[in-house]
Amino acid sequence: MPFDASRPHVARVYDYLLGGKDNFAADRAIGDKMLASVPAVQLGVRAQRDVLGRVVRYLVGEVGLRQLLDIGSGLPTADNVHEIAQRIDPATRVVYLDNDPIVLSHAEALLADDKATFVVDGDLRDPAGIVANPDVRKYLDWEQPIGLLMCGVLHYVLDDEQPAEVVATLYDALPSGSYVFIHHLLSTEDPAAAVLQEQMRSGLGRAQFRTLDEVRLLFDGLELVEPGLVPVPDWRPQPPTVRDHPVLEMACAGVARKH
């Protein structure tokens, strides 16, 4: 896969906004534009990490899932999905799937000695390719429930790329009793949301914020668990949680079960 450091990538922009070091000038330029127009964007990024942690603890600790597929996993940060899950049960298997060569190489190096965590090259926009991927088939037991994590990735699938069909292909392949997590940026009345979407489109080449109702449709055929599809801070909050900042209304989170 060709690598071009002059082209920003969402995983590295995200890494920059989280205070990481795995990013390049092009990524920082986009991040700085986002910070200039929406100074609290880092609060939203951290809230996204926090809700991901709460979801993993729920799926592994409360539901009892022992395998997770994290699509669009991004660069390793503190408290990654596999670390949270394997603190609850070290045997929990985690497959990270991403399409950025930097993400893949970092993750492979980090996880070289990990026997329960795997890294796979794949793209959410090719769901049939994910389902058929020999490594995905090998590392996960498709006879047992799987936790499918799509945290901050579906808003990079444009409407003309058929997001409903993308997720339906994945849902159809999941065993009964599986769960799906979606974190998605929202199209709201707040002008900052429109500004952020435009910056992501111009800088990263793609972004599709959606309304709460549009995101709810992406759970079609699944049963949302309490508290349903809600603003990120309201999904099973754990103190200390910042609740009252406008930027936190710009993303939603929900978990649903496949019967």
Tab-separated table of C-alpha atoms in Angstrom:
chain	number	residue	atom	x	y	z
A	1	MET	CA	0.000	0.000	0.000
A	2	PRO	CA	1.570	3.343	-0.993
A	3	PHE	CA	2.307	5.713	1.849
A	4	ASP	CA	2.367	9.488	1.438
A	5	ALA	CA	3.174	11.549	4.540
A	6	SER	CA	2.005	14.712	2.762
A	7	ARG	CA	-1.573	13.417	2.743
A	8	PRO	CA	-3.377	13.657	6.071
A	9	HIS	CA	-5.073	10.565	7.455
A	10	VAL	CA	-7.919	10.536	9.947
A	11	ALA	CA	-6.146	8.167	12.352
A	12	ARG	CA	-3.111	10.452	12.568
A	13	VAL	CA	-5.193	13.637	12.901
A	14	TYR	CA	-7.056	11.919	15.718
A	15	ASP	CA	-3.736	10.889	17.276
A	16	TYR	CA	-2.596	14.531	17.153
A	17	LEU	CA	-5.794	15.769	18.795
A	18	LEU	CA	-5.289	13.191	21.560
A	19	GLY	CA	-1.769	14.514	22.153
A	20	GLY	CA	-0.011	11.589	20.460
A	21	LYS	CA	3.242	11.673	18.489
A	22	ASP	CA	2.381	9.428	15.537
A	23	ASN	CA	1.468	12.172	13.096
A	24	PHE	CA	2.954	14.353	10.371
A	25	ALA	CA	2.818	18.035	9.430
A	26	ALA	CA	-0.147	17.466	7.112
A	27	ASP	CA	-2.104	15.829	9.935
A	28	ARG	CA	-1.222	18.583	12.395
A	29	ALA	CA	-2.312	21.252	9.907
A	30	ILE	CA	-5.798	19.751	9.716
A	31	GLY	CA	-5.924	19.299	13.477
A	32	ASP	CA	-4.898	22.910	14.037
A	33	LYS	CA	-7.640	24.140	11.694
A	34	MET	CA	-10.188	22.107	13.620
A	35	LEU	CA	-8.877	23.477	16.913
A	36	ALA	CA	-8.962	27.042	15.613
A	37	SER	CA	-12.639	26.850	14.673
A	38	VAL	CA	-13.827	24.477	17.417
A	39	PRO	CA	-11.345	24.870	20.308
A	40	ALA	CA	-13.173	22.223	22.352
A	41	VAL	CA	-12.792	19.549	19.657
A	42	GLN	CA	-10.259	17.751	21.885
A	43	LEU	CA	-12.946	17.437	24.554
A	44	GLY	CA	-15.081	15.616	22.003
A	45	VAL	CA	-12.197	13.361	20.973
A	46	ARG	CA	-11.506	12.423	24.586
A	47	ALA	CA	-15.207	11.812	25.185
A	48	GLN	CA	-15.110	9.433	22.211
A	49	ARG	CA	-12.254	7.476	23.793
A	50	ASP	CA	-14.072	7.417	27.117
A	51	VAL	CA	-17.334	6.068	25.714
A	52	LEU	CA	-15.403	3.399	23.797
A	53	GLY	CA	-13.942	2.264	27.119
A	54	ARG	CA	-17.375	2.176	28.750
A	55	VAL	CA	-18.746	0.134	25.850
A	56	VAL	CA	-15.895	-2.401	26.015
A	57	ARG	CA	-16.372	-2.787	29.772
A	58	TYR	CA	-20.094	-3.285	29.202
A	59	LEU	CA	-19.668	-5.844	26.407
A	60	VAL	CA	-16.936	-7.874	28.094
A	61	GLY	CA	-17.741	-7.266	31.761
A	62	GLU	CA	-21.547	-7.253	31.760
A	63	VAL	CA	-22.674	-9.012	28.581
A	64	GLY	CA	-19.831	-11.536	28.734
A	65	LEU	CA	-18.537	-11.290	25.155
A	66	ARG	CA	-15.065	-12.745	24.637
A	67	GLN	CA	-14.283	-11.502	21.115
A	68	LEU	CA	-14.316	-8.030	19.604
A	69	LEU	CA	-13.846	-6.730	16.054
A	70	ASP	CA	-12.765	-3.073	16.075
A	71	ILE	CA	-13.143	-1.517	12.609
A	72	GLY	CA	-11.214	1.694	11.971
A	73	SER	CA	-9.303	1.175	15.186
A	74	GLY	CA	-6.797	3.994	14.668
A	75	LEU	CA	-3.419	4.373	16.328
A	76	PRO	CA	-2.617	2.816	19.697
A	77	THR	CA	-3.239	5.169	22.628
A	78	ALA	CA	-3.488	4.706	26.370
A	79	ASP	CA	-6.119	2.174	27.371
A	80	ASN	CA	-6.729	0.481	24.045
A	81	VAL	CA	-9.675	-1.826	23.456
A	82	HIS	CA	-7.616	-4.986	24.000
A	83	GLU	CA	-6.108	-3.655	27.231
A	84	ILE	CA	-9.525	-2.807	28.695
A	85	ALA	CA	-11.049	-6.093	27.541
A	86	GLN	CA	-8.158	-8.281	28.667
A	87	ARG	CA	-8.080	-6.703	32.121
A	88	ILE	CA	-11.543	-8.217	32.542
A	89	ASP	CA	-10.620	-11.537	30.917
A	90	PRO	CA	-7.105	-12.051	29.481
A	91	ALA	CA	-8.499	-14.597	27.011
A	92	THR	CA	-10.686	-12.020	25.238
A	93	ARG	CA	-9.735	-11.958	21.561
A	94	VAL	CA	-9.546	-8.581	19.829
A	95	VAL	CA	-9.137	-8.022	16.091
A	96	TYR	CA	-8.185	-4.499	15.025
A	97	LEU	CA	-8.999	-3.690	11.412
A	98	ASP	CA	-7.752	-0.553	9.666
A	99	ASN	CA	-6.623	0.601	6.226
A	100	ASP	CA	-3.781	2.973	7.177
A	101	PRO	CA	-0.286	1.489	6.775
A	102	ILE	CA	1.050	3.542	9.704
A	103	VAL	CA	-1.716	2.216	11.956
A	104	LEU	CA	-1.065	-1.353	10.818
A	105	SER	CA	2.701	-1.227	11.279
A	106	HIS	CA	2.463	0.411	14.712
A	107	ALA	CA	-0.145	-2.029	15.913
A	108	GLU	CA	1.735	-5.044	14.586
A	109	ALA	CA	4.920	-3.934	16.366
A	110	LEU	CA	3.064	-3.218	19.600
A	111	LEU	CA	1.191	-6.517	19.546
A	112	ALA	CA	3.940	-8.794	18.239
A	113	ASP	CA	3.987	-10.854	21.452
A	114	ASP	CA	0.251	-10.694	22.131
A	115	LYS	CA	-1.440	-14.042	21.521
A	116	ALA	CA	-5.037	-12.780	21.820
A	117	THR	CA	-4.895	-9.518	19.831
A	118	PHE	CA	-4.547	-9.320	16.065
A	119	VAL	CA	-4.208	-6.661	13.378
A	120	VAL	CA	-5.845	-6.984	9.970
A	121	ASP	CA	-5.760	-4.765	6.867
A	122	GLY	CA	-9.283	-3.902	5.750
A	123	ASP	CA	-11.700	-1.131	4.837
A	124	LEU	CA	-15.201	-0.579	6.207
A	125	ARG	CA	-16.341	0.407	2.711
A	126	ASP	CA	-15.643	-3.186	1.625
A	127	PRO	CA	-17.721	-5.138	4.155
A	128	ALA	CA	-17.802	-8.299	2.031
A	129	GLY	CA	-13.995	-8.195	2.014
A	130	ILE	CA	-13.948	-7.923	5.808
A	131	VAL	CA	-16.337	-10.841	6.276
A	132	ALA	CA	-14.382	-12.997	3.813
A	133	ASN	CA	-10.930	-11.989	5.097
A	134	PRO	CA	-9.129	-15.238	6.035
A	135	ASP	CA	-7.509	-13.638	9.094
A	136	VAL	CA	-10.827	-12.268	10.348
A	137	ARG	CA	-12.351	-15.715	9.863
A	138	LYS	CA	-9.401	-17.382	11.594
A	139	TYR	CA	-8.996	-15.101	14.613
A	140	LEU	CA	-12.698	-14.894	15.507
A	141	ASP	CA	-15.074	-17.782	16.181
A	142	TRP	CA	-18.067	-17.046	13.950
A	143	GLU	CA	-20.175	-19.560	15.865
A	144	GLN	CA	-19.994	-17.394	18.998
A	145	PRO	CA	-21.235	-13.818	19.618
A	146	ILE	CA	-18.944	-11.006	18.500
A	147	GLY	CA	-18.789	-7.378	19.598
A	148	LEU	CA	-18.530	-5.192	16.464
A	149	LEU	CA	-17.056	-1.777	17.261
A	150	MET	CA	-17.443	1.102	14.787
A	151	CYS	CA	-16.209	4.028	16.825
A	152	GLY	CA	-15.894	7.278	14.914
A	153	VAL	CA	-15.663	5.582	11.524
A	154	LEU	CA	-19.126	5.487	9.902
A	155	HIS	CA	-19.145	9.253	9.441
A	156	TYR	CA	-16.366	8.727	6.900
A	157	VAL	CA	-18.654	6.544	4.779
A	158	LEU	CA	-20.462	8.920	2.433
A	159	ASP	CA	-24.134	8.566	1.571
A	160	ASP	CA	-23.336	7.478	-1.993
A	161	GLU	CA	-21.183	4.684	-0.550
A	162	GLN	CA	-24.364	3.066	0.828
A	163	PRO	CA	-23.652	2.995	4.589
A	164	ALA	CA	-26.899	1.102	5.288
A	165	GLU	CA	-25.833	-1.673	2.920
A	166	VAL	CA	-22.317	-1.655	4.375
A	167	VAL	CA	-23.537	-2.296	7.908
A	168	ALA	CA	-26.252	-4.741	6.771
A	169	THR	CA	-23.569	-6.926	5.177
A	170	LEU	CA	-21.662	-6.989	8.456
A	171	TYR	CA	-24.769	-7.570	10.582
A	172	ASP	CA	-25.893	-10.471	8.396
A	173	ALA	CA	-22.553	-12.198	9.007
A	174	LEU	CA	-22.602	-11.745	12.793
A	175	PRO	CA	-23.684	-14.690	14.918
A	176	SER	CA	-26.872	-14.424	16.961
A	177	GLY	CA	-26.258	-12.718	20.304
A	178	SER	CA	-23.640	-10.363	18.855
A	179	TYR	CA	-23.565	-6.661	19.715
A	180	VAL	CA	-22.812	-3.571	17.610
A	181	PHE	CA	-21.424	-0.243	18.860
A	182	ILE	CA	-21.636	2.932	16.768
A	183	HIS	CA	-20.158	6.328	17.623
A	184	HIS	CA	-21.102	8.913	14.994
A	185	LEU	CA	-20.706	12.668	14.531
A	186	LEU	CA	-23.998	14.518	14.306
A	187	SER	CA	-25.494	17.069	11.993
A	188	THR	CA	-27.004	19.541	14.477
A	189	GLU	CA	-28.268	23.121	14.645
A	190	ASP	CA	-24.889	24.162	16.057
A	191	PRO	CA	-22.979	26.057	13.325
A	192	ALA	CA	-19.762	24.551	14.695
A	193	ALA	CA	-20.896	21.124	13.448
A	194	ALA	CA	-21.161	22.406	9.874
A	195	VAL	CA	-17.757	24.086	10.145
A	196	LEU	CA	-16.144	20.917	11.486
A	197	GLN	CA	-17.715	18.778	8.757
A	198	GLU	CA	-16.483	21.141	6.052
A	199	GLN	CA	-12.944	21.155	7.473
A	200	MET	CA	-12.897	17.367	7.574
A	201	ARG	CA	-14.187	17.211	4.011
A	202	SER	CA	-11.615	19.668	2.692
A	203	GLY	CA	-8.726	18.304	4.766
A	204	LEU	CA	-9.434	14.567	4.798
A	205	GLY	CA	-11.484	14.322	1.618
A	206	ARG	CA	-14.559	12.919	3.321
A	207	ALA	CA	-17.009	13.405	6.180
A	208	GLN	CA	-20.739	12.795	6.451
A	209	PHE	CA	-22.341	14.005	9.653
A	210	ARG	CA	-25.845	12.585	10.110
A	211	THR	CA	-28.902	13.340	12.217
A	212	LEU	CA	-29.787	11.195	15.198
A	213	ASP	CA	-32.612	9.600	13.190
A	214	GLU	CA	-30.246	8.828	10.303
A	215	VAL	CA	-27.762	7.172	12.660
A	216	ARG	CA	-30.589	5.196	14.270
A	217	LEU	CA	-31.375	3.740	10.839
A	218	LEU	CA	-27.839	2.320	10.774
A	219	PHE	CA	-28.920	-0.029	13.577
A	220	ASP	CA	-31.713	-1.420	11.402
A	221	GLY	CA	-32.704	-4.946	12.434
A	222	LEU	CA	-30.942	-4.738	15.795
A	223	GLU	CA	-32.318	-4.020	19.267
A	224	LEU	CA	-30.802	-0.972	20.976
A	225	VAL	CA	-29.875	-1.564	24.610
A	226	GLU	CA	-30.484	1.041	27.310
A	227	PRO	CA	-30.142	4.005	27.161
A	228	GLY	CA	-30.577	3.791	23.368
A	229	LEU	CA	-28.886	6.153	20.920
A	230	VAL	CA	-27.870	9.207	22.923
A	231	PRO	CA	-25.278	12.010	23.082
A	232	VAL	CA	-21.914	10.500	23.965
A	233	PRO	CA	-21.783	11.652	27.639
A	234	ASP	CA	-25.215	10.113	28.273
A	235	TRP	CA	-24.267	6.541	27.303
A	236	ARG	CA	-23.938	4.817	30.698
A	237	PRO	CA	-21.908	7.697	32.184
A	238	GLN	CA	-19.306	7.061	34.836
A	239	PRO	CA	-17.923	9.897	36.965
A	240	PRO	CA	-16.087	12.079	36.411
A	241	THR	CA	-17.834	12.850	33.123
A	242	VAL	CA	-18.019	16.295	31.554
A	243	ARG	CA	-21.654	16.623	30.536
A	244	ASP	CA	-22.492	20.217	29.759
A	245	HIS	CA	-20.362	21.371	26.822
A	246	PRO	CA	-21.928	22.052	23.380
A	247	VAL	CA	-19.214	20.051	21.583
A	248	LEU	CA	-20.436	16.934	23.378
A	249	GLU	CA	-23.815	17.268	21.642
A	250	MET	CA	-22.058	16.828	18.288
A	251	ALA	CA	-21.688	13.046	18.577
A	252	CYS	CA	-23.913	10.148	19.572
A	253	ALA	CA	-23.313	6.623	20.793
A	254	GLY	CA	-25.414	3.488	20.861
A	255	VAL	CA	-25.096	-0.274	21.353
A	256	ALA	CA	-27.520	-2.806	19.910
A	257	ARG	CA	-27.979	-6.573	20.032
A	258	LYS	CA	-28.552	-8.994	17.196
A	259	HIS	CA	-31.167	-11.629	18.052
